[in-house]
Short mmCIF file of N, CA, C and O and ligand atoms in Angstrom, two decimals:
data_model
loop_
_atom_site.label_atom_id
_atom_site.label_comp_id
_atom_site.label_asym_id
_atom_site.label_seq_id
_atom_site.Cartn_x
_atom_site.Cartn_y
_atom_site.Cartn_z
N MET H 13 -117.89 148.02 30.65
CA MET H 13 -116.65 148.72 30.35
C MET H 13 -116.94 149.80 29.31
O MET H 13 -117.60 149.52 28.30
N PRO H 14 -116.45 151.01 29.51
CA PRO H 14 -116.72 152.08 28.54
C PRO H 14 -116.08 151.78 27.17
O PRO H 14 -114.98 151.22 27.11
N ALA H 15 -116.79 152.15 26.12
CA ALA H 15 -116.28 151.91 24.76
C ALA H 15 -114.93 152.58 24.55
O ALA H 15 -114.07 152.05 23.84
N ALA H 16 -114.72 153.73 25.18
CA ALA H 16 -113.45 154.46 25.01
C ALA H 16 -112.28 153.63 25.54
O ALA H 16 -111.18 153.67 24.99
N LYS H 17 -112.51 152.88 26.59
CA LYS H 17 -111.45 152.05 27.16
C LYS H 17 -111.10 150.90 26.20
O LYS H 17 -109.93 150.56 26.00
N VAL H 18 -112.13 150.30 25.62
CA VAL H 18 -111.91 149.22 24.66
C VAL H 18 -111.17 149.77 23.43
O VAL H 18 -110.21 149.18 22.95
N PHE H 19 -111.62 150.91 22.93
CA PHE H 19 -110.99 151.52 21.77
C PHE H 19 -109.53 151.88 22.07
O PHE H 19 -108.64 151.69 21.24
N GLY H 20 -109.28 152.38 23.27
CA GLY H 20 -107.92 152.73 23.66
C GLY H 20 -107.00 151.52 23.62
O GLY H 20 -105.87 151.60 23.13
N ALA H 21 -107.47 150.39 24.13
CA ALA H 21 -106.65 149.17 24.12
C ALA H 21 -106.48 148.67 22.69
O ALA H 21 -105.37 148.29 22.29
N ALA H 22 -107.55 148.71 21.90
CA ALA H 22 -107.49 148.18 20.53
C ALA H 22 -106.55 149.00 19.65
O ALA H 22 -105.94 148.47 18.72
N THR H 23 -106.42 150.27 19.91
CA THR H 23 -105.55 151.11 19.08
C THR H 23 -104.13 151.22 19.65
O THR H 23 -103.24 151.72 18.97
N PHE H 24 -103.92 150.77 20.87
CA PHE H 24 -102.58 150.83 21.47
C PHE H 24 -101.71 149.66 21.03
O PHE H 24 -100.55 149.83 20.69
N TYR H 25 -102.27 148.48 21.02
CA TYR H 25 -101.49 147.27 20.71
C TYR H 25 -101.49 147.00 19.22
O TYR H 25 -102.55 146.91 18.59
N SER H 26 -100.28 146.84 18.64
CA SER H 26 -100.18 146.64 17.19
C SER H 26 -100.76 145.31 16.74
O SER H 26 -101.05 145.12 15.56
N MET H 27 -100.90 144.37 17.67
CA MET H 27 -101.46 143.06 17.29
C MET H 27 -102.98 143.13 17.12
O MET H 27 -103.59 142.20 16.62
N LEU H 28 -103.58 144.23 17.58
CA LEU H 28 -105.03 144.40 17.43
C LEU H 28 -105.30 145.43 16.34
O LEU H 28 -104.44 146.26 16.03
N SER H 29 -106.47 145.37 15.78
CA SER H 29 -106.83 146.32 14.73
C SER H 29 -108.31 146.66 14.82
O SER H 29 -109.12 145.80 15.21
N THR H 30 -108.64 147.86 14.44
CA THR H 30 -110.04 148.27 14.42
C THR H 30 -110.62 148.19 13.01
O THR H 30 -111.77 148.54 12.79
N ALA H 31 -109.80 147.73 12.05
CA ALA H 31 -110.25 147.58 10.67
C ALA H 31 -109.87 146.18 10.20
O ALA H 31 -108.91 145.59 10.71
N PRO H 32 -110.59 145.64 9.23
CA PRO H 32 -110.25 144.31 8.72
C PRO H 32 -108.83 144.29 8.15
O PRO H 32 -108.40 145.25 7.50
N ARG H 33 -108.12 143.21 8.40
CA ARG H 33 -106.76 143.03 7.88
C ARG H 33 -106.76 141.88 6.88
O ARG H 33 -107.67 141.06 6.84
N GLY H 34 -105.66 141.81 6.13
CA GLY H 34 -105.53 140.75 5.16
C GLY H 34 -105.25 139.41 5.82
O GLY H 34 -104.96 139.33 7.02
N ALA H 35 -105.30 138.36 5.02
CA ALA H 35 -105.02 137.01 5.52
C ALA H 35 -103.57 136.91 5.98
O ALA H 35 -103.26 136.13 6.88
N HIS H 36 -102.69 137.67 5.35
CA HIS H 36 -101.27 137.68 5.72
C HIS H 36 -100.85 139.12 6.06
O HIS H 36 -101.13 140.04 5.31
N ILE H 37 -100.14 139.24 7.18
CA ILE H 37 -99.65 140.54 7.61
C ILE H 37 -98.15 140.60 7.31
O ILE H 37 -97.38 139.80 7.83
N VAL H 38 -97.76 141.54 6.49
CA VAL H 38 -96.35 141.76 6.16
C VAL H 38 -95.88 142.97 6.95
O VAL H 38 -96.46 144.05 6.84
N ARG H 39 -94.85 142.76 7.76
CA ARG H 39 -94.31 143.87 8.56
C ARG H 39 -92.86 144.09 8.16
O ARG H 39 -92.08 143.15 8.03
N PHE H 40 -92.51 145.36 8.02
CA PHE H 40 -91.13 145.71 7.69
C PHE H 40 -90.57 146.59 8.80
O PHE H 40 -91.20 147.56 9.23
N CYS H 41 -89.36 146.24 9.27
CA CYS H 41 -88.74 147.01 10.34
C CYS H 41 -88.20 148.33 9.80
O CYS H 41 -87.40 148.34 8.86
N GLU H 42 -88.64 149.41 10.42
CA GLU H 42 -88.27 150.74 9.93
C GLU H 42 -87.19 151.40 10.77
O GLU H 42 -86.89 152.58 10.58
N ASP H 43 -86.60 150.70 11.72
CA ASP H 43 -85.62 151.34 12.60
C ASP H 43 -84.23 151.42 11.96
O ASP H 43 -83.94 150.74 10.98
N ALA H 44 -83.38 152.26 12.55
CA ALA H 44 -82.11 152.64 11.94
C ALA H 44 -81.19 151.47 11.57
O ALA H 44 -80.66 151.45 10.45
N PRO H 45 -80.97 150.48 12.44
CA PRO H 45 -80.05 149.40 12.05
C PRO H 45 -80.49 148.69 10.76
O PRO H 45 -79.65 148.33 9.93
N CYS H 46 -81.77 148.46 10.62
CA CYS H 46 -82.24 147.83 9.38
C CYS H 46 -82.15 148.79 8.20
O CYS H 46 -81.86 148.38 7.07
N HIS H 47 -82.35 150.05 8.47
CA HIS H 47 -82.27 151.05 7.40
C HIS H 47 -80.86 151.13 6.82
O HIS H 47 -80.68 151.10 5.60
N VAL H 48 -79.87 151.19 7.71
CA VAL H 48 -78.49 151.34 7.22
C VAL H 48 -77.97 150.04 6.58
O VAL H 48 -76.99 150.06 5.85
N ALA H 49 -78.65 148.94 6.85
CA ALA H 49 -78.24 147.66 6.24
C ALA H 49 -78.86 147.47 4.86
O ALA H 49 -78.73 146.40 4.27
N GLY H 50 -79.55 148.48 4.36
CA GLY H 50 -80.13 148.39 3.02
C GLY H 50 -81.64 148.30 3.01
O GLY H 50 -82.24 147.86 2.03
N GLY H 51 -82.24 148.70 4.10
CA GLY H 51 -83.68 148.57 4.24
C GLY H 51 -84.51 149.33 3.23
O GLY H 51 -85.61 148.90 2.88
N ARG H 52 -84.01 150.43 2.73
CA ARG H 52 -84.82 151.23 1.80
C ARG H 52 -85.17 150.43 0.54
O ARG H 52 -86.30 150.48 0.06
N ALA H 53 -84.20 149.69 0.01
CA ALA H 53 -84.46 148.89 -1.19
C ALA H 53 -85.48 147.79 -0.90
O ALA H 53 -86.34 147.48 -1.74
N VAL H 54 -85.41 147.21 0.29
CA VAL H 54 -86.35 146.16 0.67
C VAL H 54 -87.75 146.76 0.84
O VAL H 54 -88.74 146.20 0.36
N TYR H 55 -87.80 147.90 1.49
CA TYR H 55 -89.08 148.60 1.67
C TYR H 55 -89.73 148.89 0.31
O TYR H 55 -90.92 148.64 0.10
N ASP H 56 -88.94 149.41 -0.61
CA ASP H 56 -89.47 149.70 -1.95
C ASP H 56 -89.94 148.43 -2.65
O ASP H 56 -90.95 148.43 -3.35
N ALA H 57 -89.20 147.34 -2.47
CA ALA H 57 -89.57 146.07 -3.12
C ALA H 57 -90.89 145.54 -2.55
O ALA H 57 -91.72 145.02 -3.29
N ILE H 58 -91.08 145.66 -1.25
CA ILE H 58 -92.35 145.21 -0.65
C ILE H 58 -93.49 146.05 -1.19
O ILE H 58 -94.53 145.51 -1.61
N ARG H 59 -93.33 147.36 -1.19
CA ARG H 59 -94.39 148.25 -1.71
C ARG H 59 -94.73 147.92 -3.15
O ARG H 59 -95.90 147.84 -3.53
N THR H 60 -93.71 147.73 -3.97
CA THR H 60 -93.93 147.47 -5.39
C THR H 60 -94.56 146.10 -5.60
O THR H 60 -95.52 145.95 -6.38
N THR H 61 -94.06 145.09 -4.91
CA THR H 61 -94.56 143.73 -5.10
C THR H 61 -96.01 143.61 -4.65
O THR H 61 -96.83 142.99 -5.33
N LEU H 62 -96.33 144.19 -3.50
CA LEU H 62 -97.70 144.10 -3.00
C LEU H 62 -98.62 145.15 -3.62
O LEU H 62 -99.83 145.00 -3.61
N GLY H 63 -98.03 146.24 -4.12
CA GLY H 63 -98.85 147.34 -4.62
C GLY H 63 -99.56 148.06 -3.48
O GLY H 63 -100.66 148.58 -3.65
N LEU H 64 -98.93 148.07 -2.31
CA LEU H 64 -99.54 148.68 -1.13
C LEU H 64 -98.58 149.65 -0.47
O LEU H 64 -97.37 149.46 -0.50
N GLU H 65 -99.15 150.65 0.18
CA GLU H 65 -98.40 151.53 1.06
C GLU H 65 -98.60 151.03 2.49
O GLU H 65 -99.57 150.32 2.76
N PRO H 66 -97.70 151.39 3.40
CA PRO H 66 -97.87 150.96 4.79
C PRO H 66 -99.26 151.35 5.33
O PRO H 66 -99.73 152.46 5.09
N GLY H 67 -99.88 150.41 6.00
CA GLY H 67 -101.20 150.64 6.56
C GLY H 67 -102.34 150.19 5.65
O GLY H 67 -103.50 150.19 6.07
N GLN H 68 -102.02 149.79 4.42
CA GLN H 68 -103.07 149.40 3.48
C GLN H 68 -103.24 147.88 3.43
O GLN H 68 -102.31 147.13 3.70
N THR H 69 -104.44 147.49 3.05
CA THR H 69 -104.78 146.08 2.83
C THR H 69 -105.20 145.91 1.38
O THR H 69 -105.90 146.76 0.83
N SER H 70 -104.75 144.82 0.76
CA SER H 70 -105.08 144.60 -0.64
C SER H 70 -106.59 144.38 -0.81
O SER H 70 -107.26 143.90 0.10
N THR H 71 -107.10 144.73 -1.97
CA THR H 71 -108.55 144.63 -2.20
C THR H 71 -109.03 143.19 -2.19
O THR H 71 -110.21 142.93 -1.90
N ASP H 72 -108.14 142.23 -2.48
CA ASP H 72 -108.55 140.82 -2.43
C ASP H 72 -108.48 140.25 -1.01
O ASP H 72 -108.79 139.09 -0.77
N GLY H 73 -108.02 141.07 -0.06
CA GLY H 73 -107.98 140.63 1.33
C GLY H 73 -106.84 139.70 1.66
O GLY H 73 -106.79 139.12 2.74
N LYS H 74 -105.88 139.56 0.75
CA LYS H 74 -104.78 138.62 1.01
C LYS H 74 -103.68 139.26 1.87
O LYS H 74 -103.09 138.58 2.70
N TRP H 75 -103.37 140.55 1.65
CA TRP H 75 -102.21 141.16 2.28
C TRP H 75 -102.56 142.42 3.04
O TRP H 75 -103.38 143.22 2.58
N THR H 76 -101.87 142.61 4.16
CA THR H 76 -101.82 143.91 4.83
C THR H 76 -100.35 144.23 5.01
O THR H 76 -99.57 143.35 5.40
N PHE H 77 -99.97 145.45 4.72
CA PHE H 77 -98.58 145.88 4.84
C PHE H 77 -98.48 146.89 5.97
O PHE H 77 -99.21 147.88 6.00
N GLU H 78 -97.58 146.60 6.92
CA GLU H 78 -97.39 147.49 8.07
C GLU H 78 -95.91 147.70 8.34
O GLU H 78 -95.09 146.85 8.03
N MET H 79 -95.61 148.82 8.92
CA MET H 79 -94.26 149.09 9.41
C MET H 79 -94.21 148.69 10.87
O MET H 79 -95.22 148.72 11.57
N THR H 80 -93.03 148.30 11.34
CA THR H 80 -92.88 147.96 12.74
C THR H 80 -91.58 148.54 13.28
O THR H 80 -90.64 148.79 12.51
N SER H 81 -91.54 148.75 14.57
CA SER H 81 -90.28 149.11 15.21
C SER H 81 -89.43 147.84 15.33
O SER H 81 -89.89 146.75 15.00
N CYS H 82 -88.23 148.02 15.84
CA CYS H 82 -87.27 146.92 15.99
C CYS H 82 -87.93 145.69 16.59
O CYS H 82 -88.65 145.77 17.59
N ILE H 83 -87.64 144.55 15.98
CA ILE H 83 -88.17 143.30 16.52
C ILE H 83 -87.06 142.47 17.16
O ILE H 83 -87.26 141.29 17.45
N GLY H 84 -85.90 143.09 17.34
CA GLY H 84 -84.86 142.48 18.15
C GLY H 84 -83.87 141.59 17.43
O GLY H 84 -83.12 140.87 18.09
N VAL H 85 -83.87 141.63 16.14
CA VAL H 85 -82.90 140.82 15.39
C VAL H 85 -82.08 141.71 14.45
O VAL H 85 -81.82 141.35 13.30
N CYS H 86 -81.65 142.84 14.97
CA CYS H 86 -80.97 143.86 14.18
C CYS H 86 -79.72 143.32 13.49
O CYS H 86 -79.32 143.83 12.45
N GLY H 87 -79.08 142.32 14.07
CA GLY H 87 -77.85 141.78 13.50
C GLY H 87 -78.03 141.14 12.15
O GLY H 87 -77.04 140.90 11.44
N VAL H 88 -79.27 140.85 11.78
CA VAL H 88 -79.53 140.25 10.47
C VAL H 88 -80.42 141.15 9.62
O VAL H 88 -81.15 140.69 8.75
N GLY H 89 -80.35 142.46 9.87
CA GLY H 89 -81.15 143.41 9.08
C GLY H 89 -80.68 143.47 7.64
O GLY H 89 -79.53 143.11 7.36
N PRO H 90 -81.54 143.91 6.77
CA PRO H 90 -82.93 144.31 6.95
C PRO H 90 -83.82 143.10 7.28
O PRO H 90 -83.57 142.00 6.83
N VAL H 91 -84.86 143.40 8.02
CA VAL H 91 -85.73 142.35 8.53
C VAL H 91 -87.18 142.62 8.13
O VAL H 91 -87.63 143.76 8.17
N MET H 92 -87.87 141.56 7.75
CA MET H 92 -89.31 141.65 7.53
C MET H 92 -89.97 140.44 8.16
O MET H 92 -89.31 139.43 8.42
N MET H 93 -91.24 140.57 8.44
CA MET H 93 -92.03 139.46 8.97
C MET H 93 -93.22 139.22 8.05
O MET H 93 -93.77 140.16 7.48
N VAL H 94 -93.58 137.96 7.91
CA VAL H 94 -94.84 137.61 7.27
C VAL H 94 -95.56 136.74 8.28
O VAL H 94 -95.08 135.65 8.62
N ASP H 95 -96.65 137.26 8.80
CA ASP H 95 -97.37 136.63 9.91
C ASP H 95 -96.39 136.44 11.07
O ASP H 95 -95.83 137.42 11.52
N ASP H 96 -96.14 135.21 11.52
CA ASP H 96 -95.24 135.00 12.66
C ASP H 96 -93.82 134.64 12.24
O ASP H 96 -92.97 134.38 13.10
N ASP H 97 -93.55 134.59 10.96
CA ASP H 97 -92.22 134.20 10.47
C ASP H 97 -91.34 135.43 10.27
O ASP H 97 -91.75 136.41 9.64
N VAL H 98 -90.12 135.36 10.80
CA VAL H 98 -89.16 136.46 10.68
C VAL H 98 -88.12 136.10 9.62
O VAL H 98 -87.59 134.99 9.60
N TYR H 99 -87.84 137.07 8.74
CA TYR H 99 -86.85 136.88 7.68
C TYR H 99 -85.76 137.93 7.85
O TYR H 99 -86.05 139.12 7.91
N GLY H 100 -84.51 137.46 7.91
CA GLY H 100 -83.38 138.37 8.05
C GLY H 100 -82.52 138.38 6.80
O GLY H 100 -82.66 137.54 5.92
N ASN H 101 -81.62 139.38 6.76
CA ASN H 101 -80.75 139.57 5.60
C ASN H 101 -81.56 139.61 4.31
O ASN H 101 -81.17 139.04 3.28
N VAL H 102 -82.70 140.28 4.38
CA VAL H 102 -83.59 140.34 3.22
C VAL H 102 -83.02 141.30 2.18
O VAL H 102 -82.51 142.37 2.53
N THR H 103 -83.10 140.89 0.95
CA THR H 103 -82.74 141.75 -0.18
C THR H 103 -84.01 142.03 -0.98
O THR H 103 -85.01 141.31 -0.83
N ALA H 104 -83.92 143.00 -1.85
CA ALA H 104 -85.07 143.30 -2.71
C ALA H 104 -85.45 142.07 -3.53
O ALA H 104 -86.64 141.79 -3.73
N GLU H 105 -84.47 141.32 -3.97
CA GLU H 105 -84.73 140.13 -4.78
C GLU H 105 -85.45 139.05 -3.95
O GLU H 105 -86.32 138.34 -4.47
N ARG H 106 -85.10 138.93 -2.70
CA ARG H 106 -85.72 137.89 -1.85
C ARG H 106 -87.16 138.21 -1.48
O ARG H 106 -87.92 137.31 -1.11
N VAL H 107 -87.54 139.47 -1.56
CA VAL H 107 -88.91 139.85 -1.19
C VAL H 107 -89.93 139.07 -2.01
O VAL H 107 -90.88 138.50 -1.47
N VAL H 108 -89.72 139.00 -3.30
CA VAL H 108 -90.67 138.30 -4.17
C VAL H 108 -90.73 136.83 -3.79
O VAL H 108 -91.82 136.24 -3.67
N GLU H 109 -89.57 136.24 -3.57
CA GLU H 109 -89.50 134.81 -3.18
C GLU H 109 -90.24 134.57 -1.86
O GLU H 109 -90.99 133.60 -1.72
N ILE H 110 -90.02 135.43 -0.89
CA ILE H 110 -90.66 135.28 0.43
C ILE H 110 -92.18 135.42 0.30
O ILE H 110 -92.93 134.62 0.86
N LEU H 111 -92.63 136.39 -0.45
CA LEU H 111 -94.07 136.61 -0.56
C LEU H 111 -94.74 135.52 -1.39
O LEU H 111 -95.89 135.17 -1.16
N ARG H 112 -94.01 134.97 -2.34
CA ARG H 112 -94.57 133.92 -3.20
C ARG H 112 -94.86 132.64 -2.40
O ARG H 112 -95.72 131.86 -2.78
N LYS H 113 -94.17 132.45 -1.30
CA LYS H 113 -94.36 131.23 -0.50
C LYS H 113 -95.68 131.21 0.25
O LYS H 113 -96.08 130.18 0.77
N GLN H 114 -96.35 132.33 0.33
CA GLN H 114 -97.57 132.42 1.15
C GLN H 114 -98.78 131.89 0.39
O GLN H 114 -98.91 131.98 -0.75
S1 FES P 223 -83.65 147.57 13.84
FE1 FES P 223 -84.63 146.14 12.57
S2 FES P 223 -84.74 144.38 13.84
FE2 FES P 223 -83.79 145.83 15.11
#
């Protein structure tokens, strides 16, 4: 199989990566319903708490922070995920609590 085909698949699917990721993947929904529900404050809290910008991995290898499109639970926005766990009605205050559990 040509390397270009493998690279194309690896860069198309968000579950795959061509660079090392952290032990925990934090995803924040960036779509409009979550945004209007107060997502900006949650986004800022994740960035501040992790000390990461979207797409970055912490130097200790514990965290990777990514943005995601709608994950289908808009009714409980703002929404974030940590690995396979989905958290709804997230507030800036809850971000620290959610991340501390990992
Ligand atoms: S817009 Fe955020 S879960 Fe749908």
